[in-house]
CSV table of C-alpha atoms in Angstrom, one decimal:
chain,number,residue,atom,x,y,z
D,22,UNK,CA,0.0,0.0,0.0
D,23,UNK,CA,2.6,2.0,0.8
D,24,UNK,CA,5.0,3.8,-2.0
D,25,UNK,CA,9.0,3.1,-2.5
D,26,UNK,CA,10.5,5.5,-0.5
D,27,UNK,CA,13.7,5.7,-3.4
D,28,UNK,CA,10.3,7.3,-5.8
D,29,UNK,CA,10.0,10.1,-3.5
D,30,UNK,CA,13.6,11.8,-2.7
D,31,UNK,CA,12.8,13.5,-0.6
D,32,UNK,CA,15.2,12.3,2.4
D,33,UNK,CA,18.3,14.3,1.1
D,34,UNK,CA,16.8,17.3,0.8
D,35,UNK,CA,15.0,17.2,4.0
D,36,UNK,CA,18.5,16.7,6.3
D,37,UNK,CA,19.8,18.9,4.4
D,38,UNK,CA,16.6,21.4,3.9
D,39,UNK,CA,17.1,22.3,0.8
D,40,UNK,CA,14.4,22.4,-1.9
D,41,UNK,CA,15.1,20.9,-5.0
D,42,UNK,CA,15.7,22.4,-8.6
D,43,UNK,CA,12.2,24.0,-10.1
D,44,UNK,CA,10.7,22.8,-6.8
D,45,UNK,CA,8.2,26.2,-6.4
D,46,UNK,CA,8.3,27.1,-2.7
D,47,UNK,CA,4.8,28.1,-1.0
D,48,UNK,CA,4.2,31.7,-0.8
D,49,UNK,CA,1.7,33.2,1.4
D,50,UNK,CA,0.7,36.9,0.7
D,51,UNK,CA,0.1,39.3,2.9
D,52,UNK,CA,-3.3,39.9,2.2
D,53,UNK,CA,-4.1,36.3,3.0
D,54,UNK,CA,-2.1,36.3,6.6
D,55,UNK,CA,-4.4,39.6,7.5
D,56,UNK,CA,-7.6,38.0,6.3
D,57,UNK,CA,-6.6,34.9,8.6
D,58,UNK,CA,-6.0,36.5,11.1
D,59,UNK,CA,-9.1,39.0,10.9
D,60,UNK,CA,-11.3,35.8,11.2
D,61,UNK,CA,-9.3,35.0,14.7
D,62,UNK,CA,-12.1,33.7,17.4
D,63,UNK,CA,-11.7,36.4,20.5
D,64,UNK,CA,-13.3,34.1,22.8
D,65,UNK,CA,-11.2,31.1,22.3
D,66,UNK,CA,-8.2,30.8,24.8
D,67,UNK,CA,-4.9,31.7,23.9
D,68,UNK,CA,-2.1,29.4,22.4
D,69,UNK,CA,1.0,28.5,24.2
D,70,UNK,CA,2.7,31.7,23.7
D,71,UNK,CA,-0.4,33.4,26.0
D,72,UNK,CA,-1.5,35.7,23.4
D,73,UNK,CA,-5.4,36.3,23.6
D,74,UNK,CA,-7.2,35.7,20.1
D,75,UNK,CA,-8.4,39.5,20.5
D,76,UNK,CA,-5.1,40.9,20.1
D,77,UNK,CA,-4.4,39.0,16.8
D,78,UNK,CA,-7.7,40.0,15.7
D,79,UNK,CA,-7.4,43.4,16.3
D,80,UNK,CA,-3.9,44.3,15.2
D,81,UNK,CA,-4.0,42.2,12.5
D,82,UNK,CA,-3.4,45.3,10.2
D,83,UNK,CA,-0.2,45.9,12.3
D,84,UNK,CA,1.0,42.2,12.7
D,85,UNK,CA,0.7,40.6,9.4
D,86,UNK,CA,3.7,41.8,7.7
D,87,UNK,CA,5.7,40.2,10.3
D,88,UNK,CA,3.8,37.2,10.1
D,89,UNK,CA,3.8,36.6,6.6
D,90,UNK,CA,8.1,37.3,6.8
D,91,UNK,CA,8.1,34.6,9.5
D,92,UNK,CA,5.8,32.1,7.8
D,93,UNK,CA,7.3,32.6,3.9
D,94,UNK,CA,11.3,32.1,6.0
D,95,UNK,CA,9.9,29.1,7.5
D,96,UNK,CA,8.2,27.6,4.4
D,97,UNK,CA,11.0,28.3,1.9
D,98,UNK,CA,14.0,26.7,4.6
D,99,UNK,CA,11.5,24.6,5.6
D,100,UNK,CA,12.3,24.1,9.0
D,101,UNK,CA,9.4,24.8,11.6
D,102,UNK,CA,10.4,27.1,14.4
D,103,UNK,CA,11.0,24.9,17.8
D,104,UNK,CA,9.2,27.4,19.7
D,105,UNK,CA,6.0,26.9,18.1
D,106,UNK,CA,6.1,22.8,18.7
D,107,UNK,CA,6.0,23.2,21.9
D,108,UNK,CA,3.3,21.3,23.4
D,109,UNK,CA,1.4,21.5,26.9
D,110,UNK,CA,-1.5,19.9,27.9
D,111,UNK,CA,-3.4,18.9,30.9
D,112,UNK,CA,-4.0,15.3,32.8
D,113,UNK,CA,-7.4,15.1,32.6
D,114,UNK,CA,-7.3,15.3,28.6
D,115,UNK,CA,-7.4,11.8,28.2
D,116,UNK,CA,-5.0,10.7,25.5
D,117,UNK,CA,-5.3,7.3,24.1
D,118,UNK,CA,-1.5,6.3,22.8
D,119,UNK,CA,-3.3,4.2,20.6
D,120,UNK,CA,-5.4,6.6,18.5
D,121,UNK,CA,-4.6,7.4,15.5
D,122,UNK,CA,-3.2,11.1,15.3
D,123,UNK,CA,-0.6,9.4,17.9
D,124,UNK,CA,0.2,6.7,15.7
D,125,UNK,CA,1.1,8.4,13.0
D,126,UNK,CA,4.7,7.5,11.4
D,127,UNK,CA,5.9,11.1,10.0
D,128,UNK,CA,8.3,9.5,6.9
D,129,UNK,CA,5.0,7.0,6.3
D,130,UNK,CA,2.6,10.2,5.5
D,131,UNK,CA,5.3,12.3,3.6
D,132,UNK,CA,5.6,9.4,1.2
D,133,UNK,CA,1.5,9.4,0.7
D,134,UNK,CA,1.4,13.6,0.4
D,135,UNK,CA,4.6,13.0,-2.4
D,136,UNK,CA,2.3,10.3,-4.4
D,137,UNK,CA,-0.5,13.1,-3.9
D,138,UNK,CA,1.4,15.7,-5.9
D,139,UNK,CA,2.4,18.1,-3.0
D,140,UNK,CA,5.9,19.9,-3.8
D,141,UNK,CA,8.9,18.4,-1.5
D,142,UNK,CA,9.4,21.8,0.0
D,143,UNK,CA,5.9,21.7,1.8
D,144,UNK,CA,6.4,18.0,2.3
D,145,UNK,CA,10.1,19.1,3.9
D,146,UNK,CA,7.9,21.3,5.8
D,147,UNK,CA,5.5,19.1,7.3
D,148,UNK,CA,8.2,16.3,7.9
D,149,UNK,CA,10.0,18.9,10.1
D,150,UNK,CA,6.7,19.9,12.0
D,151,UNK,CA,5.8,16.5,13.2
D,152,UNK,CA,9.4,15.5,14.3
D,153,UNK,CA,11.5,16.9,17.7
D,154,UNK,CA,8.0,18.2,18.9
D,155,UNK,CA,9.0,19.2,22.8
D,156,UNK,CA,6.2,18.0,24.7
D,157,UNK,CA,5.5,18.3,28.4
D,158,UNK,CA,2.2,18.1,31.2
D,159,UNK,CA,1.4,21.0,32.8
D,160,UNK,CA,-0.7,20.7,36.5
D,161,UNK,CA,-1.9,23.8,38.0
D,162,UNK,CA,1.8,25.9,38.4
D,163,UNK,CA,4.3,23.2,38.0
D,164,UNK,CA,5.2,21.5,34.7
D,165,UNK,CA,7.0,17.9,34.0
D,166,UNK,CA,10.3,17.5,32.2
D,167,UNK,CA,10.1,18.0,28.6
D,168,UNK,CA,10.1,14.9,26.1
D,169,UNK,CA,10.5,15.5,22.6
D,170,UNK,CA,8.7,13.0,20.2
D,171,UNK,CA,8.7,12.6,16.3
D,172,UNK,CA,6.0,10.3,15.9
D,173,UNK,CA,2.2,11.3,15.6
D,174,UNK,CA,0.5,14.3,15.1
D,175,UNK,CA,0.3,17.3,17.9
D,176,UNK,CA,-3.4,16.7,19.3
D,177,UNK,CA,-5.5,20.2,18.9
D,178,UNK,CA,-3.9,21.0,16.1
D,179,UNK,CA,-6.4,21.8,13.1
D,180,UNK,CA,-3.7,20.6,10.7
D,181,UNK,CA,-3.5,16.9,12.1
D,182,UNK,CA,-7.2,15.9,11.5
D,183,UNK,CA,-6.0,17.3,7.5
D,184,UNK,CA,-3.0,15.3,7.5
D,185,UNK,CA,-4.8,11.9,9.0
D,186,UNK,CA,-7.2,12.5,6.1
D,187,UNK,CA,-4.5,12.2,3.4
D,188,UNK,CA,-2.5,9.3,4.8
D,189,UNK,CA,-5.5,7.5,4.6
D,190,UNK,CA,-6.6,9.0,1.4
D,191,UNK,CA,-6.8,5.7,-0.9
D,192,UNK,CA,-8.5,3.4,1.8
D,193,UNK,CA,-11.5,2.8,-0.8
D,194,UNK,CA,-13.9,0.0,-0.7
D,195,UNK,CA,-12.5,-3.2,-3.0
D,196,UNK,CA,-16.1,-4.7,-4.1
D,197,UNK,CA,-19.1,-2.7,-5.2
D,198,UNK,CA,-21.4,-4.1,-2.6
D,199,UNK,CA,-19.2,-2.3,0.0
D,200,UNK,CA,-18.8,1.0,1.3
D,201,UNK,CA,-16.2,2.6,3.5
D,202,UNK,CA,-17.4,6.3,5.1
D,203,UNK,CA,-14.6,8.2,6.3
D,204,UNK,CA,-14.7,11.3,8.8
D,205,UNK,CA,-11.4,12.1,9.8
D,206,UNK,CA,-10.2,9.0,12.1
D,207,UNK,CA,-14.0,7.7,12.0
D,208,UNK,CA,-14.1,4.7,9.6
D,209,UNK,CA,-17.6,2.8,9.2
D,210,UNK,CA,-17.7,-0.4,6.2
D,211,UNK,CA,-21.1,0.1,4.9
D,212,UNK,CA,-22.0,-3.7,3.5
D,213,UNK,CA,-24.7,-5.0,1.2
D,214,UNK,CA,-25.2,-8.5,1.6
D,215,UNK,CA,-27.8,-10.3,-0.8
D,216,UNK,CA,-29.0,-14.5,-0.9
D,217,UNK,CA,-26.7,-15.0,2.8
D,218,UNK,CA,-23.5,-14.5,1.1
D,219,UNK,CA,-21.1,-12.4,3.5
D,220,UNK,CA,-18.1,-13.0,1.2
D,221,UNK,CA,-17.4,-9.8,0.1
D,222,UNK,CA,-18.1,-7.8,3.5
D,223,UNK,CA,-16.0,-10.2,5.1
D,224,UNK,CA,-13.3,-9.7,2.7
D,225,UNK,CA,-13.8,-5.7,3.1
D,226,UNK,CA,-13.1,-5.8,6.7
D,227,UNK,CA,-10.1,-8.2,6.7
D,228,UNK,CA,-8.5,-5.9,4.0
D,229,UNK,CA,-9.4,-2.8,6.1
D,230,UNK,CA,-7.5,-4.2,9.0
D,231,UNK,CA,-4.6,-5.3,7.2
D,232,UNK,CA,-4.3,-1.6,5.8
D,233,UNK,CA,-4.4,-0.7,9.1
D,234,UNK,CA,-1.4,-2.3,10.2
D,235,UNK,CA,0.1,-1.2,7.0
D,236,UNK,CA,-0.2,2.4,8.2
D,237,UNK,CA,0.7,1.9,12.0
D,238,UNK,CA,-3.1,2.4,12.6
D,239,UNK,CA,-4.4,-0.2,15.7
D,240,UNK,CA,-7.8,-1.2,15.6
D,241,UNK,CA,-9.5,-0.6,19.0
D,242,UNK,CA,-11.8,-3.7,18.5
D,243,UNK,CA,-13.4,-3.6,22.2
D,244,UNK,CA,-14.9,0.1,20.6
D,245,UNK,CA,-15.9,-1.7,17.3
D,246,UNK,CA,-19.2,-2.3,16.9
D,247,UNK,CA,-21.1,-3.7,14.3
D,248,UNK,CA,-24.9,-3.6,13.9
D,249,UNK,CA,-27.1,-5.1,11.6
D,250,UNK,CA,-29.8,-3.9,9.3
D,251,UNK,CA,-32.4,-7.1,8.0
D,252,UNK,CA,-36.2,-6.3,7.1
D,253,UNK,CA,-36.8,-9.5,6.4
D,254,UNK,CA,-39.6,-11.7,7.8
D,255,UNK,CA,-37.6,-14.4,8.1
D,256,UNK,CA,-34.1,-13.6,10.0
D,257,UNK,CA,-31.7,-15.6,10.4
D,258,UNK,CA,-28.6,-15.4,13.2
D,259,UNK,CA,-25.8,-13.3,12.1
D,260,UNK,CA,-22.2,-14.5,12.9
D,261,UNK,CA,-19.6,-11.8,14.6
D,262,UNK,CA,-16.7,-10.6,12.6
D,263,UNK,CA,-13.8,-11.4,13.9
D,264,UNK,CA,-10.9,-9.2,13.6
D,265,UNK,CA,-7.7,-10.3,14.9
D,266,UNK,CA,-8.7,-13.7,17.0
D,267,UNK,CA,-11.7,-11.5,18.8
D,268,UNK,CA,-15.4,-10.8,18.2
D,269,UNK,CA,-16.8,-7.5,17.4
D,270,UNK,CA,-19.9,-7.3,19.2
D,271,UNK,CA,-23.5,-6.3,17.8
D,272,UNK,CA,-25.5,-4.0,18.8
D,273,UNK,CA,-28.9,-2.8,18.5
D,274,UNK,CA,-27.9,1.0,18.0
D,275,UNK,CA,-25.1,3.3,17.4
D,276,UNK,CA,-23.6,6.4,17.8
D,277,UNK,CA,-22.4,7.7,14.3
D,278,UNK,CA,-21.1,11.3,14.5
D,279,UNK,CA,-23.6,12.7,17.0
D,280,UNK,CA,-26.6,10.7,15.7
D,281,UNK,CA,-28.1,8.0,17.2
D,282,UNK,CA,-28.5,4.8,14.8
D,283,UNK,CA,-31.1,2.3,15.2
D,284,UNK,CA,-31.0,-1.3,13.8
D,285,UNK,CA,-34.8,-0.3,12.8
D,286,UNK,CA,-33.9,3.1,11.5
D,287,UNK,CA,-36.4,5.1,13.9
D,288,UNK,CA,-35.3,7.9,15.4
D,289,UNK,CA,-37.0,7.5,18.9
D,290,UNK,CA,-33.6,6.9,20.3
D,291,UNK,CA,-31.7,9.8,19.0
D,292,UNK,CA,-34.8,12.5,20.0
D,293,UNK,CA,-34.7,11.2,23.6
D,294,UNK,CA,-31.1,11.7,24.0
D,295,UNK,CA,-31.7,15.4,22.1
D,296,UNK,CA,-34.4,15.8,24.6
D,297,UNK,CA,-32.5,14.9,27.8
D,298,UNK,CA,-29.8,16.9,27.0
D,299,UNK,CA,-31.9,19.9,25.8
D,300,UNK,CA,-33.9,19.8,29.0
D,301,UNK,CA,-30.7,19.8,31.2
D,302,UNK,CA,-29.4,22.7,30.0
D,303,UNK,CA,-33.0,24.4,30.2
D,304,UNK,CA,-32.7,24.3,34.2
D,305,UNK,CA,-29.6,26.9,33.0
D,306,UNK,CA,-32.1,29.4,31.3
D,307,UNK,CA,-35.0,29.0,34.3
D,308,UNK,CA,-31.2,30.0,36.6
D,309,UNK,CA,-30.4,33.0,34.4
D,310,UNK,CA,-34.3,34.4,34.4
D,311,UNK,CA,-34.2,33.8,37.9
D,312,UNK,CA,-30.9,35.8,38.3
D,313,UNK,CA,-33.0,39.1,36.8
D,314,UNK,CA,-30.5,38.8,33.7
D,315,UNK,CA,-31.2,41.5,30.9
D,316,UNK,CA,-33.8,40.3,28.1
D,317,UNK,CA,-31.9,39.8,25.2
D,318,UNK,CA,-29.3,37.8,27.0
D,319,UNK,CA,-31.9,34.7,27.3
D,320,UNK,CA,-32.8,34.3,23.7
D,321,UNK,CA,-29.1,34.5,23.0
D,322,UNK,CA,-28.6,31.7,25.3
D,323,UNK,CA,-31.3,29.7,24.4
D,324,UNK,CA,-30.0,29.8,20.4
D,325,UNK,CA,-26.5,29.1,21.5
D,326,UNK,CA,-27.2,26.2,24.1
D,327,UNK,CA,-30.6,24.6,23.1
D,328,UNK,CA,-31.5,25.6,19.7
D,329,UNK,CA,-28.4,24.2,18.3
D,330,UNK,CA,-28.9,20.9,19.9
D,331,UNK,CA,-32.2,20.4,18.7
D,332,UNK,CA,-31.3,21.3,15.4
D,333,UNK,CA,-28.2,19.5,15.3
D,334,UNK,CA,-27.9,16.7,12.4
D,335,UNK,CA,-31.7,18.2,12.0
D,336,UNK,CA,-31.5,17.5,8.3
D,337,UNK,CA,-30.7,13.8,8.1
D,338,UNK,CA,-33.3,12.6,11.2
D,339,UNK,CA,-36.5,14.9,11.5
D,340,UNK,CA,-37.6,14.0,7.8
D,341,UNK,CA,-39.0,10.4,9.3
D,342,UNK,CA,-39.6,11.0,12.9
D,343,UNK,CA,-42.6,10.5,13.9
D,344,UNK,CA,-45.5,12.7,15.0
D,345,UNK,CA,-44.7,11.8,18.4
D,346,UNK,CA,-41.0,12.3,18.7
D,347,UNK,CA,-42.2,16.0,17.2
D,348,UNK,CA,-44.5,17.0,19.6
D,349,UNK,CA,-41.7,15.7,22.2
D,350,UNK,CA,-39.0,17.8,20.7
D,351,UNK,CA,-41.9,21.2,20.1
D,352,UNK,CA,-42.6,20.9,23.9
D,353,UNK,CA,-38.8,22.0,24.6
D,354,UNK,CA,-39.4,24.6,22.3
D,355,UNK,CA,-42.4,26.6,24.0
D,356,UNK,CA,-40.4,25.3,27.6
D,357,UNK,CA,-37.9,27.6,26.2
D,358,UNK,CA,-40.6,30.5,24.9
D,359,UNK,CA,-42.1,31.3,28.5
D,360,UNK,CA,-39.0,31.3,29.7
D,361,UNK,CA,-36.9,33.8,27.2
D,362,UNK,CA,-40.9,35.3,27.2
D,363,UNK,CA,-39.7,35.3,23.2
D,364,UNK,CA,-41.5,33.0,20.3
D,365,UNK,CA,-38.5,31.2,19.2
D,366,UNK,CA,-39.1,29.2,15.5
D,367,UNK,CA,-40.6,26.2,15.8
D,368,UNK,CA,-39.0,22.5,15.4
D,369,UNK,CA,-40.3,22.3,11.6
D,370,UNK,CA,-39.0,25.6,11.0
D,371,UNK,CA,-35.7,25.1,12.2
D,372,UNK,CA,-36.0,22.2,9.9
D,373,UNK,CA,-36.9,23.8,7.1
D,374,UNK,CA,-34.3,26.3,7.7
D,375,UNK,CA,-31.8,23.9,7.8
D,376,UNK,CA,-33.0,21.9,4.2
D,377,UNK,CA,-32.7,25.4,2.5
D,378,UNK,CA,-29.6,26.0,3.8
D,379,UNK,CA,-28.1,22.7,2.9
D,380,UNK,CA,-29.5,22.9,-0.3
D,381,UNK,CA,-27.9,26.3,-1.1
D,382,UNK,CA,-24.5,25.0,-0.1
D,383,UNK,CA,-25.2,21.8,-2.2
D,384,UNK,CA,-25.6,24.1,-5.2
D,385,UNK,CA,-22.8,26.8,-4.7
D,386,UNK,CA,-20.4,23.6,-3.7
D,387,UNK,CA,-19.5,22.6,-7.4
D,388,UNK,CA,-17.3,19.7,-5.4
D,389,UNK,CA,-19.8,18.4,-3.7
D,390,UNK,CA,-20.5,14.8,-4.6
D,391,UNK,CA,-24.6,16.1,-5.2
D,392,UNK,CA,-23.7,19.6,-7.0
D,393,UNK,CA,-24.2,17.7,-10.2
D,394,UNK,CA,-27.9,15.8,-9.7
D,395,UNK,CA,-29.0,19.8,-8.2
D,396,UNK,CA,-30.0,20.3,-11.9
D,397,UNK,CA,-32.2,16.8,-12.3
D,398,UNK,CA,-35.9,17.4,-12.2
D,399,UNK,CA,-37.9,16.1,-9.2
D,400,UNK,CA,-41.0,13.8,-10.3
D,401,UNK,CA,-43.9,13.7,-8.0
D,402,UNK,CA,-44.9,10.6,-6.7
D,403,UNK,CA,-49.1,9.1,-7.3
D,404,UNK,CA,-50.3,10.8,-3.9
D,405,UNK,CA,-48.8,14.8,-5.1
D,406,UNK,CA,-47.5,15.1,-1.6
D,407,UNK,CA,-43.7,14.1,-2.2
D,408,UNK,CA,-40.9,14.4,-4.7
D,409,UNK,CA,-38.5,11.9,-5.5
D,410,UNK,CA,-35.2,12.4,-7.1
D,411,UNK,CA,-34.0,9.5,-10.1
D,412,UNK,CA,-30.8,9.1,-10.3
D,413,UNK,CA,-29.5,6.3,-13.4
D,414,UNK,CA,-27.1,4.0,-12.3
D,415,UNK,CA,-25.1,0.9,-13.9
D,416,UNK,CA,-26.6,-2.0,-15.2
D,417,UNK,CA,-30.1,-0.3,-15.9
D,418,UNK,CA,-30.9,0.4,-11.9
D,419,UNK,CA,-32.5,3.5,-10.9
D,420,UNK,CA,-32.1,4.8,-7.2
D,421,UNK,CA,-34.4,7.2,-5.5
């Protein structure tokens, strides 16, 4: 799975960081260093050089000439400043050694971003990032001794989840039948099994764990789960997969990135746990009515704590819950309206909301895997109350 490393060369020039000939080095402008750091969060905490987000923000006019000199001398010796690897964090941030950003083998990805296209200067770059990374634990005022690693991936960092994504960039299903969804370090095998025969599933997982250990990636298998999906009136008893010499065991429901799964795709499970946690955090709102807090904070709250839970995912689930799993989720809404004493939208319309929205970034998004069926006509079905959308596929088979 893996490339020759003598296709690549780029070893040389990394020890000796020097970029090759007609190797074009990364420029950043300053214009683009400003606008960074113009969209700068204020309210998140500051880095480990102790510099609020407020100050980039609002002296970004001032600071991004220096920045861009700083960045453009790092990127063309390609060499990442020591000072900035640095890395602190705190013993109740559990860190599982076995995850994947930790597993990470530095020469292993720069091989997969060469065969990618990505110049050797940036790859130089990268490579010099994730190795002699001081790290250290920090508890209350005293600090550990400092350990420097060069394997993995700095957790926190928004360029790790990136670079997990590309070292795992051709892990594609083998047989049609099969489907392998990737989110980040989140990998689900989708399989279609028709007249009994497992085969090809089977086959799908034992080739996903074996490019796993390619890459240096463990499979947690006691976190594994596997549930199955059978309408049919006759069941019969499914067989565990086993992935090395132990069972993965089945469940009735998941957990897929914040949505609850059921093996009978309802959605009774996923608005209860909305509901619990939306009615936690309304004692919260009753606290801050109670605590004579101006008007227009509570609404603000309420959007920002409640309204974004019940709307969360909103798009995939509400479409086929049922009418009692709405009125459920509506009664958190008007909870919420005589206690903000404002008529917030309603769980439909943050629905709707949502669909329109999604839509519109569907259509501006011309990379978007369903930019290209936002032109195909909808036909209606026999009752006139729903649209479906036909879609051709091989062999003759329409989906909808």
């Amino acid at each position: 799975m893996l490339g020759s490393r003598h296709s690549i060369g780029y070893s040389v020039a990394a020890r000796k960081n020097i970029p090759p000939p007609n190797d074009q080095v990364l420029c950043l402008s300053t214009a683009d260093v400003k606008r960074t750091l113009c969209r700068v969060n204020p309210l998140k905490s500051a880095g480990p050089d102790n510099i609020p987000g407020r100050v980039l923000r609002e002296c970004a006019e001032q600071l991004a000439d220096v920045f861009t000199d700083i960045f453009n001398i790092s990127l063309s010796s390609t060499i990442f400043p020591t000072c900035l690897k640095v890395y602190s964090f705190l013993p109740r941030l559990v860190v599982d050694f076995s995850s994947a950003f930790n597993t990470i083998i530095p020469q292993h990805l720069i091989e997969k971003l060469s065969l990618l296209g990505l110049n050797t200067s940036l790859c130089n770059w990268i490579l010099d990032f994730l190795t002699g990374r001081p790290q250290s634990v920090w508890i209350g005022n005293s600090i550990s001794s400092t350990t420097t690693l060069s394997t993995g991936a700095p957790q926190g960092c928004v360029l790790s989840p990136l670079l997990f994504t590309l070292l795992t960039h051709n892990c594609a299903a083998m047989h049609s039948s099969n489907h392998i969804i990737k989110f980040t370090d989140d990998t689900t095998v989708v399989g279609l099994i028709s007249k009994n025969d497992e085969s090809a599933y089977r086959e799908e997982v034992q080739w996903l764990t074996a490019g796993c250990r390619a890459n240096n990636l463990s499979l947690n298998i006691d976190k594994t789960k596997e549930m199955v999906v059978d309408f049919r009136r006759a069941q019969s008893d499914h067989s565990p997969l086993n992935i090395d010499r132990s069972s993965v065991e089945i469940v009735k429901s998941t957990k897929f990135l914040g949505v609850h799964l059921a093996e009978n795709f309802t959605w009774t499970l996923n608005t209860s746990s909305i509901t619990k946690k939306a009615q936690q955090r309304l004692y919260f709102l009753r606290r801050l009515r109670k605590a004579h807090l101006p008007p227009p904070i509570l609404p603000v709250f309420y959007r920002g704590t409640i309204e974004s839970v019940l709307s969360s995912c909103i798009t995939a689930w509400f479409g086929n819950c049922t009418v009692s799993d709405r009125k459920t989720l509506q009664r958190i809404v008007r909870t919420a309206e005589k206690i903000i004493g404002v008529s917030p939208p309603s769980i439909t319309e943050m629905y709707t909301t949502c669909c329109i929205h999604k839509a519109n970034s569907i259509v501006d998004d011309p990379i978007h895997p369903s930019h290209t069926h936002t032109h195909t006509p909808l036909t209606l079905l026999p009752s006139g109350k729903r649209a479906v959308l036909e879609l051709s596929g091989d062999e003759g088979q329409v989906w909808r």
